[in-house]
CSV table of C-alpha atoms in Angstrom, one decimal:
chain,number,residue,atom,x,y,z
A,3,GLU,CA,-16.7,-38.4,108.1
A,4,VAL,CA,-18.1,-41.9,108.5
A,5,HIS,CA,-18.9,-43.5,105.2
A,6,LEU,CA,-20.3,-47.0,104.6
A,7,GLU,CA,-20.7,-48.2,101.0
A,8,GLU,CA,-22.3,-51.5,100.1
A,9,SER,CA,-21.8,-53.4,96.9
A,10,GLY,CA,-22.4,-56.8,95.4
A,11,GLY,CA,-26.2,-56.8,95.0
A,12,GLY,CA,-27.9,-57.9,91.8
A,13,LEU,CA,-30.3,-60.4,90.3
A,14,VAL,CA,-29.9,-64.0,91.3
A,15,GLN,CA,-32.0,-67.1,90.8
A,16,PRO,CA,-33.7,-68.9,93.6
A,17,GLY,CA,-31.2,-71.2,95.3
A,18,GLY,CA,-28.3,-69.1,94.1
A,19,SER,CA,-25.6,-67.3,96.1
A,20,LEU,CA,-24.4,-63.8,96.4
A,21,ARG,CA,-21.7,-62.0,98.4
A,22,LEU,CA,-22.3,-58.5,99.7
A,23,SER,CA,-19.5,-56.2,100.7
A,24,CYS,CA,-19.5,-53.0,102.8
A,25,ALA,CA,-16.5,-50.7,102.6
A,26,ALA,CA,-16.0,-48.5,105.7
A,27,SER,CA,-14.0,-45.3,106.0
A,28,GLY,CA,-13.8,-42.3,108.2
A,29,PHE,CA,-13.5,-44.2,111.5
A,30,THR,CA,-11.5,-47.0,113.1
A,31,PHE,CA,-13.4,-49.9,111.7
A,32,SER,CA,-11.8,-52.5,114.0
A,33,SER,CA,-13.3,-50.8,117.0
A,34,TYR,CA,-17.0,-51.0,116.0
A,35,GLU,CA,-19.6,-53.7,115.9
A,36,MET,CA,-21.4,-54.0,112.6
A,37,ASN,CA,-24.7,-55.3,111.3
A,38,TRP,CA,-26.7,-56.1,108.1
A,39,VAL,CA,-30.2,-54.8,108.0
A,40,ARG,CA,-32.6,-55.3,105.1
A,41,GLN,CA,-35.7,-53.8,103.7
A,42,ALA,CA,-38.0,-55.6,101.3
A,43,PRO,CA,-39.6,-53.4,98.6
A,44,GLY,CA,-42.3,-51.2,100.2
A,45,LYS,CA,-41.8,-52.9,103.6
A,46,GLY,CA,-40.2,-52.1,106.9
A,47,LEU,CA,-36.7,-52.7,108.3
A,48,GLU,CA,-35.5,-56.2,109.4
A,49,TRP,CA,-32.3,-56.9,111.2
A,50,VAL,CA,-30.3,-59.7,109.6
A,51,SER,CA,-27.0,-60.2,111.3
A,52,TYR,CA,-24.5,-58.8,113.8
A,53,ILE,CA,-20.7,-59.2,114.2
A,54,SER,CA,-18.6,-58.0,117.1
A,55,ASN,CA,-15.6,-55.8,116.4
A,56,SER,CA,-13.2,-58.7,116.7
A,57,GLY,CA,-15.5,-61.0,114.7
A,58,TYR,CA,-15.7,-63.6,117.4
A,59,THR,CA,-19.4,-63.0,118.3
A,60,ILE,CA,-22.0,-63.4,115.6
A,61,TYR,CA,-25.7,-63.5,115.6
A,62,TYR,CA,-28.4,-64.1,112.9
A,63,ALA,CA,-32.0,-63.6,112.4
A,64,ASP,CA,-33.9,-66.9,112.4
A,65,SER,CA,-35.0,-66.1,108.8
A,66,VAL,CA,-31.4,-66.4,107.5
A,67,LYS,CA,-29.7,-68.7,110.0
A,68,GLY,CA,-27.9,-71.5,108.2
A,69,ARG,CA,-28.0,-69.7,104.9
A,70,PHE,CA,-26.2,-66.4,105.4
A,71,THR,CA,-22.7,-65.9,106.9
A,72,ILE,CA,-21.4,-62.6,108.2
A,73,SER,CA,-17.7,-61.8,108.3
A,74,ARG,CA,-15.3,-58.9,108.4
A,75,ASP,CA,-11.7,-58.1,107.5
A,76,ASN,CA,-10.5,-55.4,109.8
A,77,ALA,CA,-7.3,-55.0,107.8
A,78,LYS,CA,-9.4,-54.1,104.8
A,79,ASN,CA,-12.0,-52.1,106.7
A,80,SER,CA,-14.7,-54.3,105.2
A,81,LEU,CA,-17.8,-56.2,106.2
A,82,TYR,CA,-19.3,-59.1,104.2
A,83,LEU,CA,-22.5,-61.1,103.9
A,84,GLN,CA,-22.3,-64.4,102.1
A,85,MET,CA,-25.8,-65.3,101.1
A,86,ASN,CA,-26.6,-68.9,100.0
A,87,SER,CA,-29.7,-70.8,99.1
A,88,LEU,CA,-31.4,-67.5,98.3
A,89,ARG,CA,-35.2,-67.3,98.3
A,90,ALA,CA,-37.7,-64.9,96.8
A,91,GLU,CA,-38.4,-63.5,100.2
A,92,ASP,CA,-34.7,-62.5,100.5
A,93,THR,CA,-35.4,-59.8,97.9
A,94,ALA,CA,-34.5,-56.5,99.6
A,95,VAL,CA,-32.2,-53.6,99.9
A,96,TYR,CA,-29.4,-54.7,102.2
A,97,TYR,CA,-27.8,-52.0,104.4
A,98,CYS,CA,-24.7,-52.3,106.5
A,99,ALA,CA,-25.2,-50.4,109.7
A,100,ARG,CA,-22.8,-49.5,112.5
A,101,ASN,CA,-23.4,-49.8,116.3
A,102,PRO,CA,-22.2,-46.9,118.5
A,103,PRO,CA,-18.9,-47.3,120.3
A,104,CYS,CA,-19.1,-49.3,123.5
A,105,GLY,CA,-18.6,-47.4,126.7
A,106,ASN,CA,-19.4,-49.0,130.1
A,107,ASP,CA,-22.2,-50.7,128.3
A,108,CYS,CA,-22.7,-51.6,124.6
A,109,SER,CA,-25.9,-50.4,123.0
A,110,ARG,CA,-27.1,-51.7,119.7
A,111,TRP,CA,-28.8,-48.9,118.0
A,112,PHE,CA,-27.5,-48.0,114.5
A,113,ASP,CA,-25.7,-44.7,114.3
A,114,ASN,CA,-24.5,-44.8,110.7
A,115,TRP,CA,-25.9,-46.6,107.7
A,116,GLY,CA,-24.8,-47.2,104.1
A,117,GLN,CA,-27.0,-46.4,101.2
A,118,GLY,CA,-27.8,-50.0,100.6
A,119,THR,CA,-27.5,-52.5,97.8
A,120,LEU,CA,-30.5,-54.2,96.1
A,121,VAL,CA,-30.7,-58.0,96.0
A,122,THR,CA,-33.4,-59.4,93.7
A,123,VAL,CA,-34.1,-63.2,93.9
A,124,SER,CA,-36.1,-64.2,90.9
A,125,SER,CA,-36.2,-66.7,88.1
B,14,GLU,CA,-38.6,-62.1,120.6
B,15,ILE,CA,-39.8,-58.6,121.5
B,16,VAL,CA,-42.4,-57.4,119.0
B,17,MET,CA,-42.6,-53.6,118.4
B,18,ALA,CA,-45.9,-52.1,117.3
B,19,GLN,CA,-46.2,-48.6,115.9
B,20,SER,CA,-49.3,-46.4,115.5
B,21,PRO,CA,-50.8,-45.0,113.6
B,22,ALA,CA,-49.6,-46.5,110.3
B,23,THR,CA,-50.1,-43.2,108.6
B,24,LEU,CA,-50.4,-39.7,110.1
B,25,SER,CA,-51.6,-36.8,108.1
B,26,VAL,CA,-50.4,-33.5,109.4
B,27,SER,CA,-50.2,-29.9,108.2
B,28,PRO,CA,-46.9,-28.1,108.1
B,29,GLY,CA,-46.3,-26.3,111.4
B,30,GLU,CA,-48.5,-28.7,113.4
B,31,ARG,CA,-47.4,-31.1,116.0
B,32,ALA,CA,-47.0,-34.8,115.2
B,33,THR,CA,-47.1,-37.5,117.9
B,34,LEU,CA,-46.0,-41.1,117.0
B,35,SER,CA,-46.4,-44.1,119.2
B,36,CYS,CA,-44.4,-47.2,119.7
B,37,ARG,CA,-45.3,-50.1,121.9
B,38,ALA,CA,-43.1,-53.1,123.0
B,39,SER,CA,-44.5,-56.5,123.7
B,40,GLN,CA,-42.4,-56.5,126.9
B,41,SER,CA,-40.4,-54.0,128.8
B,42,VAL,CA,-37.3,-52.7,127.0
B,43,SER,CA,-36.5,-50.2,129.7
B,44,SER,CA,-35.2,-47.1,127.8
B,45,LYS,CA,-33.4,-49.1,125.2
B,46,LEU,CA,-35.3,-47.7,122.3
B,47,ALA,CA,-34.2,-45.7,119.2
B,48,TRP,CA,-36.1,-43.8,116.5
B,49,TYR,CA,-35.1,-43.5,112.9
B,50,GLN,CA,-36.3,-41.3,110.0
B,51,GLN,CA,-36.4,-42.7,106.4
B,52,LYS,CA,-37.1,-40.7,103.3
B,53,PRO,CA,-37.9,-42.3,99.9
B,54,GLY,CA,-34.8,-43.8,98.3
B,55,GLN,CA,-32.6,-43.0,101.3
B,56,ALA,CA,-31.1,-45.0,104.2
B,57,PRO,CA,-32.6,-44.6,107.6
B,58,ARG,CA,-31.2,-41.9,109.8
B,59,LEU,CA,-30.8,-42.1,113.6
B,60,LEU,CA,-32.9,-39.5,115.4
B,61,ILE,CA,-33.2,-40.6,119.0
B,62,TYR,CA,-31.5,-43.2,121.2
B,63,ASP,CA,-32.0,-44.3,124.8
B,64,ALA,CA,-35.6,-43.3,124.3
B,65,SER,CA,-35.0,-39.5,124.7
B,66,ILE,CA,-31.5,-38.5,123.6
B,67,ARG,CA,-31.2,-36.7,120.3
B,68,ALA,CA,-28.5,-37.9,118.0
B,69,THR,CA,-25.9,-35.5,116.8
B,70,GLY,CA,-27.3,-32.8,114.5
B,71,ILE,CA,-30.9,-33.6,115.1
B,72,PRO,CA,-33.1,-30.5,115.5
B,73,ALA,CA,-34.7,-29.8,118.9
B,74,ARG,CA,-38.2,-30.1,117.4
B,75,PHE,CA,-37.7,-33.9,117.6
B,76,SER,CA,-38.2,-35.3,121.1
B,77,GLY,CA,-38.6,-38.8,122.5
B,78,SER,CA,-40.2,-40.0,125.7
B,79,GLY,CA,-41.3,-43.1,127.5
B,80,SER,CA,-39.9,-46.2,129.1
B,81,GLY,CA,-40.9,-49.8,129.6
B,82,THR,CA,-43.4,-50.6,126.9
B,83,GLU,CA,-44.8,-47.2,125.8
B,84,PHE,CA,-42.8,-44.7,123.8
B,85,THR,CA,-43.6,-41.5,121.9
B,86,LEU,CA,-41.8,-39.5,119.2
B,87,THR,CA,-43.0,-35.9,119.0
B,88,ILE,CA,-42.2,-33.5,116.2
B,89,SER,CA,-43.2,-30.1,117.6
B,90,SER,CA,-43.7,-28.2,114.4
B,91,LEU,CA,-43.5,-30.1,111.2
B,92,GLN,CA,-41.2,-28.8,108.5
B,93,SER,CA,-41.4,-29.9,104.9
B,94,GLU,CA,-38.3,-32.0,105.3
B,95,ASP,CA,-39.9,-34.0,108.1
B,96,PHE,CA,-42.4,-35.8,105.9
B,97,ALA,CA,-41.1,-39.3,105.9
B,98,VAL,CA,-41.4,-42.8,107.5
B,99,TYR,CA,-40.4,-43.2,111.1
B,100,TYR,CA,-39.3,-46.5,112.8
B,101,CYS,CA,-38.7,-47.4,116.4
B,102,GLN,CA,-36.2,-50.2,117.3
B,103,GLN,CA,-35.5,-52.0,120.6
B,104,TYR,CA,-32.1,-53.1,121.7
B,105,SER,CA,-32.9,-54.3,125.2
B,106,ASN,CA,-33.3,-58.0,124.6
B,107,TRP,CA,-31.6,-59.4,121.6
B,108,PRO,CA,-30.9,-61.2,119.3
B,109,PRO,CA,-33.0,-60.4,117.4
B,110,LEU,CA,-32.9,-56.6,117.3
B,111,THR,CA,-36.4,-55.6,116.3
B,112,PHE,CA,-38.1,-52.7,114.6
B,113,GLY,CA,-41.6,-51.5,114.5
B,114,GLY,CA,-43.6,-51.5,111.3
B,115,GLY,CA,-43.2,-47.8,110.8
B,116,THR,CA,-45.4,-44.7,110.7
B,117,LYS,CA,-45.6,-42.6,107.6
B,118,VAL,CA,-46.0,-38.9,108.2
B,119,GLU,CA,-47.7,-37.3,105.2
B,120,ILE,CA,-48.8,-33.9,104.3
B,121,LYS,CA,-52.4,-33.1,105.1
């Protein structure tokens, strides 16, 4: 069974940093593209970042570009999000989410999600 | 960036009735559209991908249709467990991957 478990959330002051982790199990992590998606309190879903299975291709939402860094360690079956220069508007539940396996074409819906970790940016 | 718009924002439906949710893209996404269900305090769950294909384990009362810029999620006979928020997401032209603002299906 696929399982994704986020950790590392918490309360941080504006301008501070936080590192989120996502531990994956139940599938061959190194074969799958991964993402971070966030949800501000009472709001909708916002895609944050993508990383290819090898880690060589990375994309960010404009709202976090230059401040957040996505990475992965396939040997540890783990996904990370380093968040720097945090702002109040970064307050959200952060989910790690898996893309389906690539066949002839790679599609980027999200077939499995973790339960999320809450990041609160406040003084 | 492709903007996704969902309507209505809230849909009041009685159990057993049909619910029809709409999603519109600001430009064509072909059939590269997914639907998710989210209940309070839970992560989203994939319902539909490629506009009309039900994900594993999703009941047949959920169906998706449409292509291009207009899409519909239909729940044929609402069960108590179906009251939730539903999101559409396009993956045709990215980055960024974009979601609609959601439709809340509530008990009438």
